[in-house]
Every structure is written in C-alpha cells, then in structure tokens.
Coordinates of C-alpha atoms and ligand atoms in Angstrom, one line a residue:
X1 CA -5.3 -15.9 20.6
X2 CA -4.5 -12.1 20.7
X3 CA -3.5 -10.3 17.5
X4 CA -0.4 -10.3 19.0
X5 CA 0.1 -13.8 19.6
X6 CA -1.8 -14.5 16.4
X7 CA 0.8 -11.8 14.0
X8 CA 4.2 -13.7 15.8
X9 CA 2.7 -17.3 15.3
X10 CA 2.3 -16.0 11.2
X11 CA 5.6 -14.7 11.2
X12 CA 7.5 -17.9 13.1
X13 CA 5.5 -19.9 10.1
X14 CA 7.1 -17.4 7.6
X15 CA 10.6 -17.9 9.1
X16 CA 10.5 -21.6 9.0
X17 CA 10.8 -21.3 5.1
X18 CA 13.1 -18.5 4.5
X19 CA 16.4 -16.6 6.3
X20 CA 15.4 -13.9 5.0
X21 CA 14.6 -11.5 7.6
X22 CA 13.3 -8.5 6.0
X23 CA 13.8 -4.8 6.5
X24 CA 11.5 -3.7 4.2
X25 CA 7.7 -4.4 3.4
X26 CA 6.5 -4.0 -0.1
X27 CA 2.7 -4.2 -0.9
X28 CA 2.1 -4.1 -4.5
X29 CA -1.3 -2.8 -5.7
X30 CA -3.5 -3.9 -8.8
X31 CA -1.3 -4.4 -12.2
X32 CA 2.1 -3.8 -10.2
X33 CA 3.3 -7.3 -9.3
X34 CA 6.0 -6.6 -11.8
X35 CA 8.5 -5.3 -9.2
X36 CA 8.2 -9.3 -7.7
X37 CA 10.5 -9.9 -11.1
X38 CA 13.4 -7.6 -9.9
X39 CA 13.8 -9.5 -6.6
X40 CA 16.3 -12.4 -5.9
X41 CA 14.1 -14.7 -4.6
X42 CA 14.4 -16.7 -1.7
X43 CA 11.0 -18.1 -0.8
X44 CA 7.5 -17.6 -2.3
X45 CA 4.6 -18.8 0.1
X46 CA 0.8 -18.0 -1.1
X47 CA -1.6 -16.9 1.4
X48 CA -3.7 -20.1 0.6
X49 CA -0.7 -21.5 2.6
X50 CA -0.4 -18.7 5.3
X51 CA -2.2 -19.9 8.5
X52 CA -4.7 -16.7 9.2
X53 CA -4.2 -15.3 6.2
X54 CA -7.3 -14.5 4.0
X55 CA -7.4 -14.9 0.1
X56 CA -7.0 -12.3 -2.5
X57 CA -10.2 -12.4 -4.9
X58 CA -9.6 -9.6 -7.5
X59 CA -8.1 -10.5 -10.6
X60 CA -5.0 -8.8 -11.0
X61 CA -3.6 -9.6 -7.6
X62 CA -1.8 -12.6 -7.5
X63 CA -1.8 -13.9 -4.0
X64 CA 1.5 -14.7 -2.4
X65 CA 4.1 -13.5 0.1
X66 CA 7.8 -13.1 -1.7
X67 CA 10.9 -13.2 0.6
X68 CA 14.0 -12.1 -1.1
X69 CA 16.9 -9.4 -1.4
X70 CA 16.3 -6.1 -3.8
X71 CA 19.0 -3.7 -4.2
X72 CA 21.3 -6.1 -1.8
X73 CA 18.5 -5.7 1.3
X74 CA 16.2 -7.9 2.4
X75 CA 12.5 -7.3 1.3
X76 CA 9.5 -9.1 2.0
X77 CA 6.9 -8.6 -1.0
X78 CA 3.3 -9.0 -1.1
X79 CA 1.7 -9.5 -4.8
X80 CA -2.4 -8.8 -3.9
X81 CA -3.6 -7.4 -1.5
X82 CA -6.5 -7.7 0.8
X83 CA -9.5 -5.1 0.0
X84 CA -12.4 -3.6 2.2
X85 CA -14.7 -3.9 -0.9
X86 CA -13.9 -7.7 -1.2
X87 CA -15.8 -8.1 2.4
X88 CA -12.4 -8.6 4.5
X89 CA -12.3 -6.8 8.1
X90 CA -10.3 -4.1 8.7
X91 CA -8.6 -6.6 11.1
X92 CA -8.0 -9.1 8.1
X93 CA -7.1 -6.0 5.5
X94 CA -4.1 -5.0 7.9
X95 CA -3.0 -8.4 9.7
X96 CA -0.1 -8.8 7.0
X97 CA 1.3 -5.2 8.6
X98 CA 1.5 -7.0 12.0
X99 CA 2.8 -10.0 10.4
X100 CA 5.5 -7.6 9.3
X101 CA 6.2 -5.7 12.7
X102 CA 6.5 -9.7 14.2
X103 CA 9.2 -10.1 11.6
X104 CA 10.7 -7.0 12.7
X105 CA 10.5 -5.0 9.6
X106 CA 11.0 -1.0 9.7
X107 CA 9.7 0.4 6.6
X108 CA 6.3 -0.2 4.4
X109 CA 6.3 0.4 1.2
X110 CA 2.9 0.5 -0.4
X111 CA 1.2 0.9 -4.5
X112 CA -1.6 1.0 -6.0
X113 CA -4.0 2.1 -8.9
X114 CA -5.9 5.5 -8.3
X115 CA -8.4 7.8 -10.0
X116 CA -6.5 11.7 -10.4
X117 CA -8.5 14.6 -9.8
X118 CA -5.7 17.0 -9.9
X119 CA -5.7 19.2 -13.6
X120 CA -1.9 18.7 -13.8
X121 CA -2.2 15.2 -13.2
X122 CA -2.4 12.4 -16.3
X123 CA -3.0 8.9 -16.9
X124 CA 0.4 6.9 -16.1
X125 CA 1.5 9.2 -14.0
X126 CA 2.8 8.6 -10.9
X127 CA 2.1 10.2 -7.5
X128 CA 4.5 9.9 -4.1
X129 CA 1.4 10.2 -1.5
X130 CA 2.2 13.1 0.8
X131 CA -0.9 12.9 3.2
X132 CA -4.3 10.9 3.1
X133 CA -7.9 11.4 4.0
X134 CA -9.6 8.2 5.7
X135 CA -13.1 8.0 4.0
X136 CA -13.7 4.1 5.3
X137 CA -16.5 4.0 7.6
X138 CA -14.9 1.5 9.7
X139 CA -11.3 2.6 11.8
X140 CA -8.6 0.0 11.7
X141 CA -7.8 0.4 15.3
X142 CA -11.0 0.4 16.7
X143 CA -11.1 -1.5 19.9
X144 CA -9.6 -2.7 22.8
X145 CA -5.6 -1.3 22.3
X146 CA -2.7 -3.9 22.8
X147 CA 0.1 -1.7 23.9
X148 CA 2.7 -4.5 22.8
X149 CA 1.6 -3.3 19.0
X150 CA 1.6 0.4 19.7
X151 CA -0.3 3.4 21.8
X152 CA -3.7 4.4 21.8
X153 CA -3.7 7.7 20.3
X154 CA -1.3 7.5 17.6
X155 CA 0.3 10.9 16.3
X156 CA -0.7 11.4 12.4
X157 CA 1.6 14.1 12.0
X158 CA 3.5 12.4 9.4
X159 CA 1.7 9.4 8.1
X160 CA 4.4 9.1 5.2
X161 CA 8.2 9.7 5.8
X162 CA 9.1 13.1 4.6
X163 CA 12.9 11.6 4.2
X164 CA 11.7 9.1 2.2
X165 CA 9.3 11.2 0.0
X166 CA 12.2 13.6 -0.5
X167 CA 14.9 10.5 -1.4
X168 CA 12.2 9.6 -4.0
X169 CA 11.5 13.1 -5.5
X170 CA 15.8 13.2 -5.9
X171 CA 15.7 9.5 -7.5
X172 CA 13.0 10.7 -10.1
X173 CA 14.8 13.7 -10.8
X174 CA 17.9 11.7 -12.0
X175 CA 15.7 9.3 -13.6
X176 CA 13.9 11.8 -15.5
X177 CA 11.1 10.4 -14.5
X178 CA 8.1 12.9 -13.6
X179 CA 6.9 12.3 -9.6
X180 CA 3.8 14.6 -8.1
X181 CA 3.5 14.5 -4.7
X182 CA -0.1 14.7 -3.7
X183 CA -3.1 13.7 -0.9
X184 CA -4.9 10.2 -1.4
X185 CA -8.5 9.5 -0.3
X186 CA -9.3 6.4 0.7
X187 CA -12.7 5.2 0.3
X188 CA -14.4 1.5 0.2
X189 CA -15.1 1.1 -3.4
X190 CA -16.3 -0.8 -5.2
X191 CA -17.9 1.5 -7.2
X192 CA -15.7 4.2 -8.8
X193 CA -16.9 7.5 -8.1
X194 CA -19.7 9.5 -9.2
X195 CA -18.9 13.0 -11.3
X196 CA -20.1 14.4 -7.9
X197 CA -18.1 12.5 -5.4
X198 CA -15.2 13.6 -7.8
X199 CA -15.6 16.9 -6.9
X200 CA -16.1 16.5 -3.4
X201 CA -13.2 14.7 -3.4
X202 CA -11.3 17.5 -5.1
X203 CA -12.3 20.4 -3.0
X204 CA -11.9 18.3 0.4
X205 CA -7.7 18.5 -0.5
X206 CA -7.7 14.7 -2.3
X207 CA -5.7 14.8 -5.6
X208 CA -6.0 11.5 -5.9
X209 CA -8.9 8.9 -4.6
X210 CA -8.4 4.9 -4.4
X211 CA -10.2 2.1 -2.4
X212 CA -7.0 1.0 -0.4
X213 CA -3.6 2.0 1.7
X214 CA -5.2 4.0 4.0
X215 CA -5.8 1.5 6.4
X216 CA -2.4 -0.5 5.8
X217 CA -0.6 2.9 6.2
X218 CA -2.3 3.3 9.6
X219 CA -1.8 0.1 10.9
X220 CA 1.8 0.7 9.9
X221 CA 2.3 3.6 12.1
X222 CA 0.7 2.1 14.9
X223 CA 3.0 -0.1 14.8
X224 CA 5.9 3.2 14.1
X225 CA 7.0 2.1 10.8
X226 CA 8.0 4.4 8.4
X227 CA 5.6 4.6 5.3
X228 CA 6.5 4.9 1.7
X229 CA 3.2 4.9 -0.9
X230 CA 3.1 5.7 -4.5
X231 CA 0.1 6.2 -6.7
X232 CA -0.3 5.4 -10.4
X233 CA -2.9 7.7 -11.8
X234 CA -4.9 5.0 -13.9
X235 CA -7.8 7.3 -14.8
X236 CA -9.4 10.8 -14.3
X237 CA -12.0 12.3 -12.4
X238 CA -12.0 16.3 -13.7
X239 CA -13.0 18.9 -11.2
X240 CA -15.0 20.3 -13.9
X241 CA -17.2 17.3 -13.7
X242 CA -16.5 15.8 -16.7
X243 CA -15.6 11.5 -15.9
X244 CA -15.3 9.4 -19.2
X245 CA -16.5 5.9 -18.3
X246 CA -14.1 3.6 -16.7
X247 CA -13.4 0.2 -15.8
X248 CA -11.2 -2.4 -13.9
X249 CA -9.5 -3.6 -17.5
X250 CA -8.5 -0.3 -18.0
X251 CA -7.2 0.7 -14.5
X252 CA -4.9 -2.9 -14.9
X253 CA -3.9 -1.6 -18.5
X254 CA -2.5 1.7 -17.1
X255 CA -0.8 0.4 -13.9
X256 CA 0.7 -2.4 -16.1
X257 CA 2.0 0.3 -18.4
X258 CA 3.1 2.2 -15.5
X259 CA 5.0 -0.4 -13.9
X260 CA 8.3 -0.2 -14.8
X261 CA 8.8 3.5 -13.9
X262 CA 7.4 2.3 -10.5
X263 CA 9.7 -0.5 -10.5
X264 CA 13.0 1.7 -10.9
X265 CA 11.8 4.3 -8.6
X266 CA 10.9 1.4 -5.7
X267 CA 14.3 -0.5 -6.4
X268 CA 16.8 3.0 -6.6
X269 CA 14.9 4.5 -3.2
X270 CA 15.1 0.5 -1.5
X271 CA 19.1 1.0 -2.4
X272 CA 19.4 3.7 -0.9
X273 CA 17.5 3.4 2.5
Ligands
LIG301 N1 -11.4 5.6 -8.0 C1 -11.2 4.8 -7.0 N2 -10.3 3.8 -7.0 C2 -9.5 3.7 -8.2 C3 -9.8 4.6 -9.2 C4 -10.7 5.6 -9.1 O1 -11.0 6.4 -10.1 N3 -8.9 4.2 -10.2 C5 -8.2 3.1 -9.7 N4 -8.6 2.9 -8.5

C-alpha cells in the first residue's frame, strides 16, 4: 500500500471511534502532555491500537492519540511522539502528519523540550520557533514524490506561519507571559551536545537546538499546513562554552514546570484561529 493509501486507511480507523473531525493537530513534546487535561475529550486511542502506528519508548511520552474540542474547536492531540534517536524512520517519525492531512486537518501545532544557546534566553522560558536548521542526516521526503500529498520541491519560505507567530506574540503580551521568538536546530540526539557543538550551533543562527520537529514541520508543509511550534528552554548551552551537566530528569522537570504557561498560550492562540 502507498503512504497514501496507507495515511487514509489510519485516518478511516480513527474516524470509526470519534466525530470529531479535527482542524487542528497538536503534538506535545517531552513533559508537555499537560495541555491533554484542558481538552473536552471525545475519544482517546493509543498507538498500541493504531494500525501502522509505531510505539513511543521514552519515558515521559505517553503514547496515545486524543480527539476532542479546545477552545470550542476540534483538536486532535498526540501525547509522545515518535523520535529519530529511538530508531523510527523518518517515514514512521512523520506518518501521524499524513494521518492528519487524511483527516483533513489545516494547522500543526508542535512542542517540545530544547537546549538554549541564546544569552537572553533562561531555563522555563519559552520560545515561538521562527525558522529551523535541518541537522538530520536523513530528509523526510526523500524518494519517490506522491503528488496526491504535495509537490516535489516544496517552497521553505515560511516553514512556520508568520500570522500565527504574530497571534501568539499578542496572546503572551496580554498574558504577561515572556515569548522569544527564535531559530531551532534539529539534530538526531541522543546525546546532548558537546560544549563545542554548542557553539557551532550558536554561530550557524540556532538559538535553540532539540532532537525533533524538524522533520514533522516539513512533512507538514508538504502537505501545506500551516505550522505553529513552541520551545521550552529546559537547559543551556552558553556560547562562551560553559555547559553544566545535564540530563533527561531534568529536561522533564523544566518542561513540566513550564507547562502551564504553554498550556494558556496553546489554548488562547487555538481560540482564536
Ligand atoms: N539539546 C538537544 N535536545 C534537547 C536539549 C538539548 O540541550 N534539551 C532538551 N532537548
């Protein structure tokens, strides 16, 4: 079966157990699952259940597809997500991105942990992502093209909705709440990064570097979706070359922490789309 074929089969199976049909995509990254508790729930399906669907193995992400309304639209929300570093494909990392485009769904919205490397930046903060740099060795889109998903040279001009970016700059504003806007790396993990590779990453234009969304936020504009992705800064890599140990306890402590300020910003900019 095509990916095609394969993505609308997933999404007939996800339709079966929920009227839902959602609008908006939500993947929530390590210690964010939190925003799954502000959502009127209609159906919650784990991937264990999802025919073609590949397990989430990193503790921290729980594994299952959410279908109900937040802010009075319909949302489909995925707690874990699927991780180069865990040994998936690129195919497997992104097929929940056609599963949404089957289901007809318009906008992505995408979280997740990150190191900063930006001075101004600091642990809890959080980061609208403004542009990314693909580090992954291994191009989601690689291979034969099915023009029924989208065109062979896709335009990168605007990998993340300026509109959106904008809408979420004004929510934070009336929240109070402090927003950067900044470039993500994306790289394989799962190693964090070297004093050295920090300050590559730095001078290259990344403020921030994490070992996901890059590949779901391309898939997503293949498939012309708009892309909304936040970052919470979990941890810091200095420019100066200064990296205090780290580890994944830590990076689940601060996005946990982080969470609810992520939560009101996701819900405020979903009400208003
Ligand atoms: N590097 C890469 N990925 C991450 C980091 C980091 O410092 N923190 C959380 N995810």
């Amino acid at each position: 079966m095509s990916l095609y074929e394969r993505s609308h089969a997933v999404a007939a199976f996800l339709q079966e157990k929920t009227k839902i049909k959602p609008q908006v995509a939500i993947i929530l990254g390590s210690g964010l699952g939190g925003l799954i508790d502000t959502v009127k729930i209609d159906a919650e399906i784990p991937y264990t259940d999802i025919p073609d669907f590949p397990k989430s193995t990193v503790e921290g992400h729980e594994g299952k597809m959410v279908f109900g309304t937040l802010a009075g639209k319909q949302v489909v929300m995925m707690a874990g997500r699927f991780h180069y570093y865990e040994g998936y494909s690129m195919g497997q990392i992104t097929f929940p991105i056609r599963v949404f485009q089957a289901l007809g769904t318009d906008t992505l919205i995408l979280s997740n942990a990150c190191g900063g490397m930006n001075a101004k930046y600091k642990i809890g903060d959080l980061m609208a992502i403004a542009d990314h740099i693909n580090l992954f060795p291994e191009h989601p889109l690689r291979g034969a093209n099915d023009d029924r998903l989208g065109i062979r040279f896709p335009d990168m001009s605007e990998p993340y909705d300026k509109k959106l970016i904008q809408m979420a700059l004004n929510i934070a504003k009336e929240q109070g709440l402090l927003l950067h806007t900044g470039v993500y790396a994306g790289l394989t993990g799962p190693t964090f990064e070297t004093p050295a590779e920090y300050v590559w990453l730095a001078r290259m234009g990344a403020d921030v570097v994490g070992m996901s969304t890059v590949p779901e936020t391309i898939v997503a504009r293949h498939a012309q979706m708009r892309v909304f992705a936040t970052s919470v800064i979990t941890d810091l890599g200095g420019i100066d070359g200064h990296v205090e140990p780290i580890t994944h306890e830590e990076v689940l402590e601060a996005a946990n922490a982080a969470a609810p300020k992520l939560a009101a910003l996701v819900t405020a900019l979903v009400e208003r789309m």
